CSV table of C-alpha atoms in Angstrom, one decimal:
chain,number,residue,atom,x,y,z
A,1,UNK,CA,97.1,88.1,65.6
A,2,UNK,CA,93.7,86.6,64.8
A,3,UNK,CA,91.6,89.2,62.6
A,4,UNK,CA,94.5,91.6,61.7
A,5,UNK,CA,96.6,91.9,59.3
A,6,UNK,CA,100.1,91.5,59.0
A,7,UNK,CA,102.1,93.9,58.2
A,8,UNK,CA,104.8,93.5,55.3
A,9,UNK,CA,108.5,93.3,57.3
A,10,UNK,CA,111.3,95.8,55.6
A,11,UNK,CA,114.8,96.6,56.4
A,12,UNK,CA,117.0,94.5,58.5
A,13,UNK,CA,116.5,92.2,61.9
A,14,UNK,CA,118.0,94.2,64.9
A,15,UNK,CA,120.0,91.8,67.6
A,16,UNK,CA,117.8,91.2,70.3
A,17,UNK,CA,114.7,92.4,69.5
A,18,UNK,CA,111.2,91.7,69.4
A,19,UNK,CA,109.0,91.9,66.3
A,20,UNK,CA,105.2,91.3,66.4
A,21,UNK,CA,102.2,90.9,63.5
A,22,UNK,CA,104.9,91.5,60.8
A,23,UNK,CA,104.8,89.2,57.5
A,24,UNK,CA,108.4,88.2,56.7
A,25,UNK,CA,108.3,87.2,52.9
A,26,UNK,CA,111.6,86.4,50.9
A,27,UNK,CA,113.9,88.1,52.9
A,28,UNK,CA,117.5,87.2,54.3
A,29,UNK,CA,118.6,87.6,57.4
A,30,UNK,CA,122.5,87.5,58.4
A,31,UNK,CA,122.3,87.7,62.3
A,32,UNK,CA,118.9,86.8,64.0
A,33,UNK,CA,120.2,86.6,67.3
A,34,UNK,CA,118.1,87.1,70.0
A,35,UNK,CA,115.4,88.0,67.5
A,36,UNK,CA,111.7,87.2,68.8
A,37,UNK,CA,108.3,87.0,66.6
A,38,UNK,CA,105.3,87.2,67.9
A,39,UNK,CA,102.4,86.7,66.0
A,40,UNK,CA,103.9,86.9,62.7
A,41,UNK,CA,104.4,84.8,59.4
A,42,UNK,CA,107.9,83.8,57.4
A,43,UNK,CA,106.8,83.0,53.6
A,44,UNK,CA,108.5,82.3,50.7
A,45,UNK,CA,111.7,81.5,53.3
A,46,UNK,CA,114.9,79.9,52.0
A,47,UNK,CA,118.2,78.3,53.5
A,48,UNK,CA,116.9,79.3,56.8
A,49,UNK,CA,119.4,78.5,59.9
A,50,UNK,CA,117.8,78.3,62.9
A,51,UNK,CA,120.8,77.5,66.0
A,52,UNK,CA,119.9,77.0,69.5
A,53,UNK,CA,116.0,79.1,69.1
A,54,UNK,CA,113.7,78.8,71.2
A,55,UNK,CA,110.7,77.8,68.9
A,56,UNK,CA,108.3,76.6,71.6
A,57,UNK,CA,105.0,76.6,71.0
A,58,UNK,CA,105.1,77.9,67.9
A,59,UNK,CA,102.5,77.8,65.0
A,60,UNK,CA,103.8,76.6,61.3
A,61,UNK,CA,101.4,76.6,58.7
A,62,UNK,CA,101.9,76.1,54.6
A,63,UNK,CA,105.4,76.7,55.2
A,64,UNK,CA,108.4,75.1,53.2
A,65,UNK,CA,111.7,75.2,54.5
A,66,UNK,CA,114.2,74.4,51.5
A,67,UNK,CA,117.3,73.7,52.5
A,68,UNK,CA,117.4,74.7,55.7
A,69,UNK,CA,119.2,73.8,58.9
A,70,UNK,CA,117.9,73.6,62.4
A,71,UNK,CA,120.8,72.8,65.2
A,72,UNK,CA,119.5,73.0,68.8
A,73,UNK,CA,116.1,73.8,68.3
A,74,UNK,CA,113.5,73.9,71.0
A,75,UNK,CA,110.3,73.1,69.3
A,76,UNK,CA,108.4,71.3,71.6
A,77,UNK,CA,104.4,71.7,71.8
A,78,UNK,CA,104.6,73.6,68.6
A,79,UNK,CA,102.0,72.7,65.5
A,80,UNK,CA,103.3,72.7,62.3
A,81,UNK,CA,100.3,71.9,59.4
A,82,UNK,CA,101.4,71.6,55.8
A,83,UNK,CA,104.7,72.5,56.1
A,84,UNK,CA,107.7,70.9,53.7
A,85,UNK,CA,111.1,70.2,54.8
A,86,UNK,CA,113.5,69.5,52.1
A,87,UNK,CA,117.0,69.0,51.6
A,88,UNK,CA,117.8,70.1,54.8
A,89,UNK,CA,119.5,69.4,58.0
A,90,UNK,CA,118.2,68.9,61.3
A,91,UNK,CA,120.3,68.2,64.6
A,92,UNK,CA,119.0,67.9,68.2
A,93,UNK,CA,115.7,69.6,67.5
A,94,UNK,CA,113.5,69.0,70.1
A,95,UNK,CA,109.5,68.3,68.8
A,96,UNK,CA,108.6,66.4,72.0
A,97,UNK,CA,105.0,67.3,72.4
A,98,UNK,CA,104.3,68.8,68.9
A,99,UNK,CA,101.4,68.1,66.8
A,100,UNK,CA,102.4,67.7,63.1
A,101,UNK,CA,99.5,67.7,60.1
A,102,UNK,CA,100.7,66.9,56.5
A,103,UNK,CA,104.4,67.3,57.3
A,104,UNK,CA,106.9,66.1,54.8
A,105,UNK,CA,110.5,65.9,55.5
A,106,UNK,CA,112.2,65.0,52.0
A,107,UNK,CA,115.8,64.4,51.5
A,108,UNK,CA,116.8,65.6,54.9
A,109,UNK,CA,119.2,64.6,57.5
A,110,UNK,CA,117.5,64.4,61.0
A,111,UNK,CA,120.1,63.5,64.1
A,112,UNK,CA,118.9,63.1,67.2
A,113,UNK,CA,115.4,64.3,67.1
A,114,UNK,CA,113.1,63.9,69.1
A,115,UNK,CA,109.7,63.2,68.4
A,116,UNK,CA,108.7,62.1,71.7
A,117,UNK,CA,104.8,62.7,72.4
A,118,UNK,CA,104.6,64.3,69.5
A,119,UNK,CA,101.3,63.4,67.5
A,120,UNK,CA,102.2,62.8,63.4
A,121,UNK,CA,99.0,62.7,61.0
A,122,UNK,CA,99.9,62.0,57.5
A,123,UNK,CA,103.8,62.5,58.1
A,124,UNK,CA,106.4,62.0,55.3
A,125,UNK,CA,110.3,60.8,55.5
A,126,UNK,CA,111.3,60.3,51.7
A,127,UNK,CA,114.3,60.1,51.4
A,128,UNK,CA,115.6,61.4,54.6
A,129,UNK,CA,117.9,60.0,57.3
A,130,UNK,CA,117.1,59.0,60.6
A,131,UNK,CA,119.9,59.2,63.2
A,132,UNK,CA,119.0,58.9,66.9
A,133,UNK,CA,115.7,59.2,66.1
A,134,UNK,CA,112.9,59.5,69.3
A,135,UNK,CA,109.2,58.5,68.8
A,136,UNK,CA,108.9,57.1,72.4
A,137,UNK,CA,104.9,58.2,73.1
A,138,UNK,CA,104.7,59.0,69.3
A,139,UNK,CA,101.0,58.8,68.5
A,140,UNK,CA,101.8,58.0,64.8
A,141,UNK,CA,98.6,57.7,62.3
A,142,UNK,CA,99.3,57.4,58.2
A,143,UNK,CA,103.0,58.1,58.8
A,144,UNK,CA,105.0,57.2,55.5
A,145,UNK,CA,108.6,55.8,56.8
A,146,UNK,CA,109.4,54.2,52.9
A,147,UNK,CA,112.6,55.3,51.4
A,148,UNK,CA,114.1,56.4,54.5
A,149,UNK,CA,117.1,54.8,56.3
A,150,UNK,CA,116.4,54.3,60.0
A,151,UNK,CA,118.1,55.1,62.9
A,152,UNK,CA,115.2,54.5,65.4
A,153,UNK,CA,116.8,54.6,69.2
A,154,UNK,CA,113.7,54.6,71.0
A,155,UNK,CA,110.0,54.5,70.7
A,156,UNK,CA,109.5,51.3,68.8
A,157,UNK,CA,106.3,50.6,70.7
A,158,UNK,CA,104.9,53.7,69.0
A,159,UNK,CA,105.8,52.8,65.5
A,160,UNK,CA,102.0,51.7,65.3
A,161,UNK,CA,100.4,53.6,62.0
A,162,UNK,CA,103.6,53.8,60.2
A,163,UNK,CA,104.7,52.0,57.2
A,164,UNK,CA,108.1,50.7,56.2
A,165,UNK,CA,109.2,48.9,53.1
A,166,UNK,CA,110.2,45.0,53.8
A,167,UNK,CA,114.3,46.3,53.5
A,168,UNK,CA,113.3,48.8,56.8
A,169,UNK,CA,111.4,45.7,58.3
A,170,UNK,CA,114.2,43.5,58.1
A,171,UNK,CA,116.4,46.4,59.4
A,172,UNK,CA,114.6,46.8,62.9
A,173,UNK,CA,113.4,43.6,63.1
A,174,UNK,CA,116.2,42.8,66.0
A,175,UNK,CA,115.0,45.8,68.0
A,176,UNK,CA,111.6,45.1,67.5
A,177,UNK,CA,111.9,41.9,68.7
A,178,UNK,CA,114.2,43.2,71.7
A,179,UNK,CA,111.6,45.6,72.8
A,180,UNK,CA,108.4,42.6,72.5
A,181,UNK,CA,110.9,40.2,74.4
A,182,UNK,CA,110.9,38.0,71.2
A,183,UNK,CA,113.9,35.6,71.7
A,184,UNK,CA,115.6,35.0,68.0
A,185,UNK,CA,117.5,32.2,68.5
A,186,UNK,CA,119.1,29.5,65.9
């Protein structure tokens, strides 16, 4: 809703509705289901649990998520700038496509997400745990992988503008030479 306001969200989330230009600032919400935003903003927002939403396209801007879960998630070609995962959990969310700006994922568990596509500027995985991880077509640039554990399945090709501690190095070394063709033989 480019030059209006938003208007301050009060009461509680009706099943299956839609809600547009509405600013959603430390509230709780038991049952989302079916719930649609359009044009609106979630501040201040904790132990959110997104399952099976349709988050495509979506806009995420100075936004922290603390402790959140995300299980299902269609996120693809969505744009999240400054926004702060921590301590959460984060199953088969699909980002293929998305374009992430000063995004940092601390101390969370991310299984079977996929990142393929996706375009990561100055990403951050302290701390977190990478379990079927996808960056196949990841255009990666200043993405900080130190102090995670990897579980890269696919995409090493793209792992170009990333660093990794020597321990991670060591760790994919097998599949990075598997993917160059690199022979290790003794």
């Amino acid at each position: 809703m480019t030059g209006h306001r938003l208007i301050p969200f009060e009461g509680d989330l009706e099943p299956d509705e839609d809600y547009e230009g509405l600013r959603f600032a430390e509230v709780t919400f038991d049952d989302a289901a079916g719930v649609q935003a359009f044009s609106s903003a979630l501040r201040r927002v904790r132990e959110v649990r997104f399952v099976a939403a349709d988050l495509t396209e979506s806009g995420w801007q100075d936004t922290t998520l603390a402790g959140c879960a995300l299980a299902g998630v269609q996120a693809f070609s969505s744009a999240l700038r400054r926004v702060r995962f921590r301590g959460g959990k984060l199953d088969s969310v699909n980002f293929r496509g998305a374009v992430f700006t000063d995004v940092t994922f601390e101390d969370c568990m991310l299984r079977d997400t996929d990142f393929g596509g996706a375009t990561l500027l100055r990403v951050g995985f302290a701390g977190c745990t990478l379990t079927g991880a996808d960056f196949t077509k990841t255009a990666c640039t200043e993405v900080d992988l130190r102090g995670a554990q990897l579980g890269i399945t696919a995409g090493y090709e793209s792992l170009r503008g990333v660093t990794i501690d020597s321990v991670q190095l060591v760790t994919l070394a097998p599949y990075l030479a598997r993917h160059l063709g690199i022979t290790v033989a003794d």
